[in-house]
Amino acid sequence: GNVEVFVQKQPVKMIRVNQDDAYALITLRNGKTRKTEFPFGSGFLSQPGRFINADAQVKNITVVNTQGIKRTL
């Protein structure tokens, strides 16, 4: 079949998180907050990328590690 390519219309910043980070609370400019978790893979070769995608809609990012310590990006 044909290969389709998609291009982002807005620039997206990829932020790498630390090895001990558990989740991030991402506050958007419209006031909504979403939670993104950083699980480790459950099997061989199943490690997901540990990144946060931050576009123009993101106002604030608070990352919480496994010990409950928070930091703001």
mmCIF file with all atom_site columns, C-alpha atoms in Angstrom:
data_model
loop_
_atom_site.group_PDB
_atom_site.id
_atom_site.type_symbol
_atom_site.label_atom_id
_atom_site.label_alt_id
_atom_site.label_comp_id
_atom_site.label_asym_id
_atom_site.label_entity_id
_atom_site.label_seq_id
_atom_site.pdbx_PDB_ins_code
_atom_site.Cartn_x
_atom_site.Cartn_y
_atom_site.Cartn_z
_atom_site.occupancy
_atom_site.B_iso_or_equiv
_atom_site.pdbx_formal_charge
_atom_site.auth_seq_id
_atom_site.auth_comp_id
_atom_site.auth_asym_id
_atom_site.auth_atom_id
_atom_site.pdbx_PDB_model_num
ATOM 1  C CA . GLY A 1 1  ? 0.000  0.000  0.000  1.00 0.00 ? 1  GLY A CA 1
ATOM 2  C CA . ASN A 1 2  ? 0.855  3.655  -0.014 1.00 0.00 ? 2  ASN A CA 1
ATOM 3  C CA . VAL A 1 3  ? 2.923  5.238  2.729  1.00 0.00 ? 3  VAL A CA 1
ATOM 4  C CA . GLU A 1 4  ? 1.427  8.328  4.355  1.00 0.00 ? 4  GLU A CA 1
ATOM 5  C CA . VAL A 1 5  ? 3.515  10.990 6.081  1.00 0.00 ? 5  VAL A CA 1
ATOM 6  C CA . PHE A 1 6  ? 2.096  13.392 8.654  1.00 0.00 ? 6  PHE A CA 1
ATOM 7  C CA . VAL A 1 7  ? 3.710  16.714 9.526  1.00 0.00 ? 7  VAL A CA 1
ATOM 8  C CA . GLN A 1 8  ? 3.101  18.658 12.742 1.00 0.00 ? 8  GLN A CA 1
ATOM 9  C CA . LYS A 1 9  ? 1.554  22.060 12.047 1.00 0.00 ? 9  LYS A CA 1
ATOM 10 C CA . GLN A 1 10 ? 2.860  23.447 15.331 1.00 0.00 ? 10 GLN A CA 1
ATOM 11 C CA . PRO A 1 11 ? 6.353  22.906 16.742 1.00 0.00 ? 11 PRO A CA 1
ATOM 12 C CA . VAL A 1 12 ? 6.519  20.223 19.433 1.00 0.00 ? 12 VAL A CA 1
ATOM 13 C CA . LYS A 1 13 ? 9.230  20.123 22.071 1.00 0.00 ? 13 LYS A CA 1
ATOM 14 C CA . MET A 1 14 ? 10.179 16.641 23.285 1.00 0.00 ? 14 MET A CA 1
ATOM 15 C CA . ILE A 1 15 ? 11.333 16.653 26.907 1.00 0.00 ? 15 ILE A CA 1
ATOM 16 C CA . ARG A 1 16 ? 13.183 13.611 28.255 1.00 0.00 ? 16 ARG A CA 1
ATOM 17 C CA . VAL A 1 17 ? 12.199 12.605 31.788 1.00 0.00 ? 17 VAL A CA 1
ATOM 18 C CA . ASN A 1 18 ? 14.485 11.081 34.402 1.00 0.00 ? 18 ASN A CA 1
ATOM 19 C CA . GLN A 1 19 ? 14.703 7.362  35.085 1.00 0.00 ? 19 GLN A CA 1
ATOM 20 C CA . ASP A 1 20 ? 12.920 7.696  38.461 1.00 0.00 ? 20 ASP A CA 1
ATOM 21 C CA . ASP A 1 21 ? 10.058 9.932  37.242 1.00 0.00 ? 21 ASP A CA 1
ATOM 22 C CA . ALA A 1 22 ? 6.628  8.349  37.708 1.00 0.00 ? 22 ALA A CA 1
ATOM 23 C CA . TYR A 1 23 ? 4.227  10.818 36.058 1.00 0.00 ? 23 TYR A CA 1
ATOM 24 C CA . ALA A 1 24 ? 3.693  14.388 34.897 1.00 0.00 ? 24 ALA A CA 1
ATOM 25 C CA . LEU A 1 25 ? 0.787  16.762 35.417 1.00 0.00 ? 25 LEU A CA 1
ATOM 26 C CA . ILE A 1 26 ? 0.468  18.827 32.264 1.00 0.00 ? 26 ILE A CA 1
ATOM 27 C CA . THR A 1 27 ? -1.550 22.037 32.548 1.00 0.00 ? 27 THR A CA 1
ATOM 28 C CA . LEU A 1 28 ? -2.904 23.359 29.260 1.00 0.00 ? 28 LEU A CA 1
ATOM 29 C CA . ARG A 1 29 ? -3.587 26.986 28.366 1.00 0.00 ? 29 ARG A CA 1
ATOM 30 C CA . ASN A 1 30 ? -7.351 26.333 28.442 1.00 0.00 ? 30 ASN A CA 1
ATOM 31 C CA . GLY A 1 31 ? -7.105 25.426 32.163 1.00 0.00 ? 31 GLY A CA 1
ATOM 32 C CA . LYS A 1 32 ? -7.432 21.658 31.804 1.00 0.00 ? 32 LYS A CA 1
ATOM 33 C CA . THR A 1 33 ? -4.886 19.317 33.376 1.00 0.00 ? 33 THR A CA 1
ATOM 34 C CA . ARG A 1 34 ? -3.898 15.890 32.126 1.00 0.00 ? 34 ARG A CA 1
ATOM 35 C CA . LYS A 1 35 ? -1.768 13.212 33.734 1.00 0.00 ? 35 LYS A CA 1
ATOM 36 C CA . THR A 1 36 ? 0.866  11.323 31.748 1.00 0.00 ? 36 THR A CA 1
ATOM 37 C CA . GLU A 1 37 ? 2.432  8.262  33.360 1.00 0.00 ? 37 GLU A CA 1
ATOM 38 C CA . PHE A 1 38 ? 5.864  6.846  32.533 1.00 0.00 ? 38 PHE A CA 1
ATOM 39 C CA . PRO A 1 39 ? 5.574  3.058  32.918 1.00 0.00 ? 39 PRO A CA 1
ATOM 40 C CA . PHE A 1 40 ? 8.382  0.663  32.219 1.00 0.00 ? 40 PHE A CA 1
ATOM 41 C CA . GLY A 1 41 ? 7.810  -2.065 29.639 1.00 0.00 ? 41 GLY A CA 1
ATOM 42 C CA . SER A 1 42 ? 6.260  -5.342 30.674 1.00 0.00 ? 42 SER A CA 1
ATOM 43 C CA . GLY A 1 43 ? 8.230  -7.608 28.368 1.00 0.00 ? 43 GLY A CA 1
ATOM 44 C CA . PHE A 1 44 ? 11.242 -8.022 26.144 1.00 0.00 ? 44 PHE A CA 1
ATOM 45 C CA . LEU A 1 45 ? 11.845 -5.008 23.877 1.00 0.00 ? 45 LEU A CA 1
ATOM 46 C CA . SER A 1 46 ? 8.736  -3.209 25.113 1.00 0.00 ? 46 SER A CA 1
ATOM 47 C CA . GLN A 1 47 ? 10.315 -0.179 26.759 1.00 0.00 ? 47 GLN A CA 1
ATOM 48 C CA . PRO A 1 48 ? 8.306  2.931  25.814 1.00 0.00 ? 48 PRO A CA 1
ATOM 49 C CA . GLY A 1 49 ? 10.039 6.239  25.185 1.00 0.00 ? 49 GLY A CA 1
ATOM 50 C CA . ARG A 1 50 ? 10.221 8.340  28.340 1.00 0.00 ? 50 ARG A CA 1
ATOM 51 C CA . PHE A 1 51 ? 9.413  11.722 26.848 1.00 0.00 ? 51 PHE A CA 1
ATOM 52 C CA . ILE A 1 52 ? 6.826  14.469 27.262 1.00 0.00 ? 52 ILE A CA 1
ATOM 53 C CA . ASN A 1 53 ? 5.579  16.115 24.081 1.00 0.00 ? 53 ASN A CA 1
ATOM 54 C CA . ALA A 1 54 ? 5.025  19.802 24.802 1.00 0.00 ? 54 ALA A CA 1
ATOM 55 C CA . ASP A 1 55 ? 3.323  21.887 22.132 1.00 0.00 ? 55 ASP A CA 1
ATOM 56 C CA . ALA A 1 56 ? 2.011  25.457 22.157 1.00 0.00 ? 56 ALA A CA 1
ATOM 57 C CA . GLN A 1 57 ? -1.059 24.395 24.185 1.00 0.00 ? 57 GLN A CA 1
ATOM 58 C CA . VAL A 1 58 ? 1.069  23.441 27.221 1.00 0.00 ? 58 VAL A CA 1
ATOM 59 C CA . LYS A 1 59 ? 1.248  26.099 29.934 1.00 0.00 ? 59 LYS A CA 1
ATOM 60 C CA . ASN A 1 60 ? 3.009  24.217 32.744 1.00 0.00 ? 60 ASN A CA 1
ATOM 61 C CA . ILE A 1 61 ? 4.504  20.767 33.406 1.00 0.00 ? 61 ILE A CA 1
ATOM 62 C CA . THR A 1 62 ? 5.013  19.329 36.891 1.00 0.00 ? 62 THR A CA 1
ATOM 63 C CA . VAL A 1 63 ? 6.935  16.062 37.026 1.00 0.00 ? 63 VAL A CA 1
ATOM 64 C CA . VAL A 1 64 ? 6.654  13.786 40.094 1.00 0.00 ? 64 VAL A CA 1
ATOM 65 C CA . ASN A 1 65 ? 9.215  11.072 40.771 1.00 0.00 ? 65 ASN A CA 1
ATOM 66 C CA . THR A 1 66 ? 8.709  7.730  42.516 1.00 0.00 ? 66 THR A CA 1
ATOM 67 C CA . GLN A 1 67 ? 9.500  9.323  45.907 1.00 0.00 ? 67 GLN A CA 1
ATOM 68 C CA . GLY A 1 68 ? 6.816  12.000 45.471 1.00 0.00 ? 68 GLY A CA 1
ATOM 69 C CA . ILE A 1 69 ? 9.279  14.839 44.852 1.00 0.00 ? 69 ILE A CA 1
ATOM 70 C CA . LYS A 1 70 ? 7.914  17.385 42.376 1.00 0.00 ? 70 LYS A CA 1
ATOM 71 C CA . ARG A 1 71 ? 9.735  19.630 39.931 1.00 0.00 ? 71 ARG A CA 1
ATOM 72 C CA . THR A 1 72 ? 8.356  22.119 37.432 1.00 0.00 ? 72 THR A CA 1
ATOM 73 C CA . LEU A 1 73 ? 9.633  22.281 33.885 1.00 0.00 ? 73 LEU A CA 1
#
